[in-house]
Amino acid sequence: MAMDDVCDLLCLDLPHAERIRAALPDTTRIEPAAGVARGLGDPTRLRIAAALLEGDELCVCDTAWIVGASQALVSHHLRQLRTAGVVTSRRDGRMVMYQLSDRGRSVLSVLVEVDNGTAVDADGDGDAVLEGADRV
């Protein structure tokens, strides 16, 4: 049974394919990018990162209120984002403050295509989303 997404004929443009293969970055260069992609691959983490893009630096409590999730859940996701290199954190007394890393800010601004940094309520249901987030 033939699949629609598989060639019916084995053919290879070897010079073209080899040029592309030689130009690909090796695994050691790809792995950090894959980690960032995994970090932002969850809707809650992407929403938290978008809040940080809008708010610059937020504590866990504010972030939890903004995204409408428990502090425990937000703290868990922020740890994952920090591990992925998307956010950085600093302790300020009894609070932990988070902000996007330079890499996280760059990747997120491309993903959500935010021009003016404002959230919009596109469908009028009171659940504001970042403009362009539907194009992720």
JSON list of C-alpha atoms in Angstrom, two decimals:
[
{"chain": "A", "resi": 1, "resn": "MET", "atom": "CA", "xyz": [0.00, 0.00, 0.00]},
{"chain": "A", "resi": 2, "resn": "ALA", "atom": "CA", "xyz": [1.50, 3.32, -1.11]},
{"chain": "A", "resi": 3, "resn": "MET", "atom": "CA", "xyz": [1.33, 6.34, 1.16]},
{"chain": "A", "resi": 4, "resn": "ASP", "atom": "CA", "xyz": [0.64, 9.83, -0.15]},
{"chain": "A", "resi": 5, "resn": "ASP", "atom": "CA", "xyz": [3.71, 11.22, 1.58]},
{"chain": "A", "resi": 6, "resn": "VAL", "atom": "CA", "xyz": [6.24, 8.67, 0.34]},
{"chain": "A", "resi": 7, "resn": "CYS", "atom": "CA", "xyz": [7.93, 8.70, -3.07]},
{"chain": "A", "resi": 8, "resn": "ASP", "atom": "CA", "xyz": [6.83, 5.87, -5.35]},
{"chain": "A", "resi": 9, "resn": "LEU", "atom": "CA", "xyz": [10.25, 5.91, -7.01]},
{"chain": "A", "resi": 10, "resn": "LEU", "atom": "CA", "xyz": [13.63, 5.91, -5.26]},
{"chain": "A", "resi": 11, "resn": "CYS", "atom": "CA", "xyz": [15.56, 8.82, -6.69]},
{"chain": "A", "resi": 12, "resn": "LEU", "atom": "CA", "xyz": [18.33, 10.94, -5.25]},
{"chain": "A", "resi": 13, "resn": "ASP", "atom": "CA", "xyz": [19.93, 14.15, -6.48]},
{"chain": "A", "resi": 14, "resn": "LEU", "atom": "CA", "xyz": [23.18, 13.22, -4.74]},
{"chain": "A", "resi": 15, "resn": "PRO", "atom": "CA", "xyz": [25.16, 16.46, -5.31]},
{"chain": "A", "resi": 16, "resn": "HIS", "atom": "CA", "xyz": [22.24, 18.57, -4.07]},
{"chain": "A", "resi": 17, "resn": "ALA", "atom": "CA", "xyz": [21.51, 16.28, -1.12]},
{"chain": "A", "resi": 18, "resn": "GLU", "atom": "CA", "xyz": [25.18, 16.14, -0.10]},
{"chain": "A", "resi": 19, "resn": "ARG", "atom": "CA", "xyz": [25.52, 19.95, -0.16]},
{"chain": "A", "resi": 20, "resn": "ILE", "atom": "CA", "xyz": [22.53, 20.23, 2.18]},
{"chain": "A", "resi": 21, "resn": "ARG", "atom": "CA", "xyz": [23.77, 17.40, 4.39]},
{"chain": "A", "resi": 22, "resn": "ALA", "atom": "CA", "xyz": [27.22, 19.00, 4.72]},
{"chain": "A", "resi": 23, "resn": "ALA", "atom": "CA", "xyz": [25.67, 22.37, 5.63]},
{"chain": "A", "resi": 24, "resn": "LEU", "atom": "CA", "xyz": [23.50, 21.01, 8.46]},
{"chain": "A", "resi": 25, "resn": "PRO", "atom": "CA", "xyz": [24.69, 21.92, 11.95]},
{"chain": "A", "resi": 26, "resn": "ASP", "atom": "CA", "xyz": [25.89, 18.99, 14.02]},
{"chain": "A", "resi": 27, "resn": "THR", "atom": "CA", "xyz": [23.92, 17.59, 16.93]},
{"chain": "A", "resi": 28, "resn": "THR", "atom": "CA", "xyz": [25.87, 19.54, 19.54]},
{"chain": "A", "resi": 29, "resn": "ARG", "atom": "CA", "xyz": [24.68, 22.79, 17.94]},
{"chain": "A", "resi": 30, "resn": "ILE", "atom": "CA", "xyz": [21.10, 21.60, 17.40]},
{"chain": "A", "resi": 31, "resn": "GLU", "atom": "CA", "xyz": [20.50, 20.22, 20.91]},
{"chain": "A", "resi": 32, "resn": "PRO", "atom": "CA", "xyz": [20.28, 23.61, 22.71]},
{"chain": "A", "resi": 33, "resn": "ALA", "atom": "CA", "xyz": [17.76, 24.84, 20.12]},
{"chain": "A", "resi": 34, "resn": "ALA", "atom": "CA", "xyz": [15.75, 21.66, 20.56]},
{"chain": "A", "resi": 35, "resn": "GLY", "atom": "CA", "xyz": [15.75, 22.28, 24.33]},
{"chain": "A", "resi": 36, "resn": "VAL", "atom": "CA", "xyz": [14.33, 25.77, 23.84]},
{"chain": "A", "resi": 37, "resn": "ALA", "atom": "CA", "xyz": [11.70, 24.38, 21.46]},
{"chain": "A", "resi": 38, "resn": "ARG", "atom": "CA", "xyz": [10.75, 21.68, 24.01]},
{"chain": "A", "resi": 39, "resn": "GLY", "atom": "CA", "xyz": [10.61, 24.31, 26.73]},
{"chain": "A", "resi": 40, "resn": "LEU", "atom": "CA", "xyz": [8.13, 26.39, 24.77]},
{"chain": "A", "resi": 41, "resn": "GLY", "atom": "CA", "xyz": [6.27, 23.35, 23.40]},
{"chain": "A", "resi": 42, "resn": "ASP", "atom": "CA", "xyz": [3.65, 23.33, 26.17]},
{"chain": "A", "resi": 43, "resn": "PRO", "atom": "CA", "xyz": [0.73, 25.81, 25.96]},
{"chain": "A", "resi": 44, "resn": "THR", "atom": "CA", "xyz": [1.05, 26.76, 29.65]},
{"chain": "A", "resi": 45, "resn": "ARG", "atom": "CA", "xyz": [4.79, 27.41, 29.34]},
{"chain": "A", "resi": 46, "resn": "LEU", "atom": "CA", "xyz": [4.25, 29.38, 26.15]},
{"chain": "A", "resi": 47, "resn": "ARG", "atom": "CA", "xyz": [1.59, 31.46, 27.90]},
{"chain": "A", "resi": 48, "resn": "ILE", "atom": "CA", "xyz": [3.92, 32.06, 30.88]},
{"chain": "A", "resi": 49, "resn": "ALA", "atom": "CA", "xyz": [6.71, 33.10, 28.54]},
{"chain": "A", "resi": 50, "resn": "ALA", "atom": "CA", "xyz": [4.33, 35.44, 26.70]},
{"chain": "A", "resi": 51, "resn": "ALA", "atom": "CA", "xyz": [3.41, 37.02, 30.05]},
{"chain": "A", "resi": 52, "resn": "LEU", "atom": "CA", "xyz": [7.10, 37.57, 30.73]},
{"chain": "A", "resi": 53, "resn": "LEU", "atom": "CA", "xyz": [7.52, 39.10, 27.29]},
{"chain": "A", "resi": 54, "resn": "GLU", "atom": "CA", "xyz": [4.76, 41.56, 28.18]},
{"chain": "A", "resi": 55, "resn": "GLY", "atom": "CA", "xyz": [5.73, 42.10, 31.82]},
{"chain": "A", "resi": 56, "resn": "ASP", "atom": "CA", "xyz": [9.52, 41.99, 31.56]},
{"chain": "A", "resi": 57, "resn": "GLU", "atom": "CA", "xyz": [10.10, 40.60, 35.08]},
{"chain": "A", "resi": 58, "resn": "LEU", "atom": "CA", "xyz": [7.49, 38.88, 37.22]},
{"chain": "A", "resi": 59, "resn": "CYS", "atom": "CA", "xyz": [7.39, 36.95, 40.47]},
{"chain": "A", "resi": 60, "resn": "VAL", "atom": "CA", "xyz": [5.77, 33.53, 40.61]},
{"chain": "A", "resi": 61, "resn": "CYS", "atom": "CA", "xyz": [2.66, 34.92, 42.38]},
{"chain": "A", "resi": 62, "resn": "ASP", "atom": "CA", "xyz": [1.99, 37.56, 39.73]},
{"chain": "A", "resi": 63, "resn": "THR", "atom": "CA", "xyz": [2.68, 35.12, 36.92]},
{"chain": "A", "resi": 64, "resn": "ALA", "atom": "CA", "xyz": [0.24, 32.60, 38.41]},
{"chain": "A", "resi": 65, "resn": "TRP", "atom": "CA", "xyz": [-2.50, 35.22, 38.66]},
{"chain": "A", "resi": 66, "resn": "ILE", "atom": "CA", "xyz": [-1.85, 36.48, 35.12]},
{"chain": "A", "resi": 67, "resn": "VAL", "atom": "CA", "xyz": [-2.04, 33.04, 33.47]},
{"chain": "A", "resi": 68, "resn": "GLY", "atom": "CA", "xyz": [-4.81, 31.76, 35.75]},
{"chain": "A", "resi": 69, "resn": "ALA", "atom": "CA", "xyz": [-2.94, 28.78, 37.16]},
{"chain": "A", "resi": 70, "resn": "SER", "atom": "CA", "xyz": [-1.79, 27.69, 40.60]},
{"chain": "A", "resi": 71, "resn": "GLN", "atom": "CA", "xyz": [1.53, 28.92, 41.95]},
{"chain": "A", "resi": 72, "resn": "ALA", "atom": "CA", "xyz": [2.76, 25.33, 42.19]},
{"chain": "A", "resi": 73, "resn": "LEU", "atom": "CA", "xyz": [2.01, 24.67, 38.52]},
{"chain": "A", "resi": 74, "resn": "VAL", "atom": "CA", "xyz": [3.54, 27.97, 37.39]},
{"chain": "A", "resi": 75, "resn": "SER", "atom": "CA", "xyz": [6.62, 27.37, 39.53]},
{"chain": "A", "resi": 76, "resn": "HIS", "atom": "CA", "xyz": [7.00, 23.90, 37.96]},
{"chain": "A", "resi": 77, "resn": "HIS", "atom": "CA", "xyz": [6.75, 25.34, 34.44]},
{"chain": "A", "resi": 78, "resn": "LEU", "atom": "CA", "xyz": [9.13, 28.20, 35.24]},
{"chain": "A", "resi": 79, "resn": "ARG", "atom": "CA", "xyz": [11.72, 25.65, 36.41]},
{"chain": "A", "resi": 80, "resn": "GLN", "atom": "CA", "xyz": [11.34, 23.84, 33.09]},
{"chain": "A", "resi": 81, "resn": "LEU", "atom": "CA", "xyz": [11.68, 27.11, 31.18]},
{"chain": "A", "resi": 82, "resn": "ARG", "atom": "CA", "xyz": [14.81, 27.95, 33.19]},
{"chain": "A", "resi": 83, "resn": "THR", "atom": "CA", "xyz": [16.28, 24.50, 32.45]},
{"chain": "A", "resi": 84, "resn": "ALA", "atom": "CA", "xyz": [15.56, 25.06, 28.75]},
{"chain": "A", "resi": 85, "resn": "GLY", "atom": "CA", "xyz": [17.38, 28.41, 28.88]},
{"chain": "A", "resi": 86, "resn": "VAL", "atom": "CA", "xyz": [14.23, 30.40, 28.09]},
{"chain": "A", "resi": 87, "resn": "VAL", "atom": "CA", "xyz": [14.09, 32.31, 31.40]},
{"chain": "A", "resi": 88, "resn": "THR", "atom": "CA", "xyz": [16.46, 33.43, 34.11]},
{"chain": "A", "resi": 89, "resn": "SER", "atom": "CA", "xyz": [15.65, 33.91, 37.76]},
{"chain": "A", "resi": 90, "resn": "ARG", "atom": "CA", "xyz": [16.92, 35.88, 40.71]},
{"chain": "A", "resi": 91, "resn": "ARG", "atom": "CA", "xyz": [15.97, 35.88, 44.37]},
{"chain": "A", "resi": 92, "resn": "ASP", "atom": "CA", "xyz": [14.73, 39.16, 45.78]},
{"chain": "A", "resi": 93, "resn": "GLY", "atom": "CA", "xyz": [14.32, 38.58, 49.51]},
{"chain": "A", "resi": 94, "resn": "ARG", "atom": "CA", "xyz": [11.57, 35.98, 49.83]},
{"chain": "A", "resi": 95, "resn": "MET", "atom": "CA", "xyz": [10.44, 36.30, 46.22]},
{"chain": "A", "resi": 96, "resn": "VAL", "atom": "CA", "xyz": [11.87, 34.72, 43.07]},
{"chain": "A", "resi": 97, "resn": "MET", "atom": "CA", "xyz": [11.74, 36.97, 40.05]},
{"chain": "A", "resi": 98, "resn": "TYR", "atom": "CA", "xyz": [11.76, 35.61, 36.51]},
{"chain": "A", "resi": 99, "resn": "GLN", "atom": "CA", "xyz": [12.46, 37.20, 33.17]},
{"chain": "A", "resi": 100, "resn": "LEU", "atom": "CA", "xyz": [13.08, 35.95, 29.66]},
{"chain": "A", "resi": 101, "resn": "SER", "atom": "CA", "xyz": [16.66, 35.26, 28.71]},
{"chain": "A", "resi": 102, "resn": "ASP", "atom": "CA", "xyz": [17.97, 36.99, 25.60]},
{"chain": "A", "resi": 103, "resn": "ARG", "atom": "CA", "xyz": [17.51, 33.74, 23.68]},
{"chain": "A", "resi": 104, "resn": "GLY", "atom": "CA", "xyz": [14.02, 33.22, 25.12]},
{"chain": "A", "resi": 105, "resn": "ARG", "atom": "CA", "xyz": [13.02, 36.78, 24.19]},
{"chain": "A", "resi": 106, "resn": "SER", "atom": "CA", "xyz": [14.31, 36.33, 20.63]},
{"chain": "A", "resi": 107, "resn": "VAL", "atom": "CA", "xyz": [12.57, 33.00, 20.08]},
{"chain": "A", "resi": 108, "resn": "LEU", "atom": "CA", "xyz": [9.32, 34.06, 21.70]},
{"chain": "A", "resi": 109, "resn": "SER", "atom": "CA", "xyz": [9.08, 37.33, 19.81]},
{"chain": "A", "resi": 110, "resn": "VAL", "atom": "CA", "xyz": [9.34, 35.37, 16.56]},
{"chain": "A", "resi": 111, "resn": "LEU", "atom": "CA", "xyz": [6.82, 32.73, 17.67]},
{"chain": "A", "resi": 112, "resn": "VAL", "atom": "CA", "xyz": [4.10, 35.13, 18.72]},
{"chain": "A", "resi": 113, "resn": "GLU", "atom": "CA", "xyz": [4.97, 37.91, 16.26]},
{"chain": "A", "resi": 114, "resn": "VAL", "atom": "CA", "xyz": [4.24, 40.67, 18.75]},
{"chain": "A", "resi": 115, "resn": "ASP", "atom": "CA", "xyz": [4.56, 44.10, 17.16]},
{"chain": "A", "resi": 116, "resn": "ASN", "atom": "CA", "xyz": [3.47, 46.33, 20.01]},
{"chain": "A", "resi": 117, "resn": "GLY", "atom": "CA", "xyz": [3.64, 43.86, 22.89]},
{"chain": "A", "resi": 118, "resn": "THR", "atom": "CA", "xyz": [-0.05, 44.08, 23.76]},
{"chain": "A", "resi": 119, "resn": "ALA", "atom": "CA", "xyz": [-2.45, 41.24, 24.30]},
{"chain": "A", "resi": 120, "resn": "VAL", "atom": "CA", "xyz": [-5.71, 41.30, 22.37]},
{"chain": "A", "resi": 121, "resn": "ASP", "atom": "CA", "xyz": [-9.06, 39.60, 22.94]},
{"chain": "A", "resi": 122, "resn": "ALA", "atom": "CA", "xyz": [-9.59, 38.40, 19.37]},
{"chain": "A", "resi": 123, "resn": "ASP", "atom": "CA", "xyz": [-12.80, 36.45, 19.90]},
{"chain": "A", "resi": 124, "resn": "GLY", "atom": "CA", "xyz": [-14.40, 38.61, 22.59]},
{"chain": "A", "resi": 125, "resn": "ASP", "atom": "CA", "xyz": [-14.65, 35.84, 25.19]},
{"chain": "A", "resi": 126, "resn": "GLY", "atom": "CA", "xyz": [-12.48, 37.66, 27.73]},
{"chain": "A", "resi": 127, "resn": "ASP", "atom": "CA", "xyz": [-9.49, 35.38, 27.16]},
{"chain": "A", "resi": 128, "resn": "ALA", "atom": "CA", "xyz": [-6.86, 37.69, 25.73]},
{"chain": "A", "resi": 129, "resn": "VAL", "atom": "CA", "xyz": [-4.23, 36.11, 23.54]},
{"chain": "A", "resi": 130, "resn": "LEU", "atom": "CA", "xyz": [-1.10, 37.65, 22.10]},
{"chain": "A", "resi": 131, "resn": "GLU", "atom": "CA", "xyz": [-1.60, 38.87, 18.58]},
{"chain": "A", "resi": 132, "resn": "GLY", "atom": "CA", "xyz": [-0.09, 36.35, 16.18]},
{"chain": "A", "resi": 133, "resn": "ALA", "atom": "CA", "xyz": [-0.17, 33.46, 18.64]},
{"chain": "A", "resi": 134, "resn": "ASP", "atom": "CA", "xyz": [-2.54, 31.58, 16.34]},
{"chain": "A", "resi": 135, "resn": "ARG", "atom": "CA", "xyz": [0.29, 31.47, 13.79]},
{"chain": "A", "resi": 136, "resn": "VAL", "atom": "CA", "xyz": [2.63, 29.48, 16.03]}
]
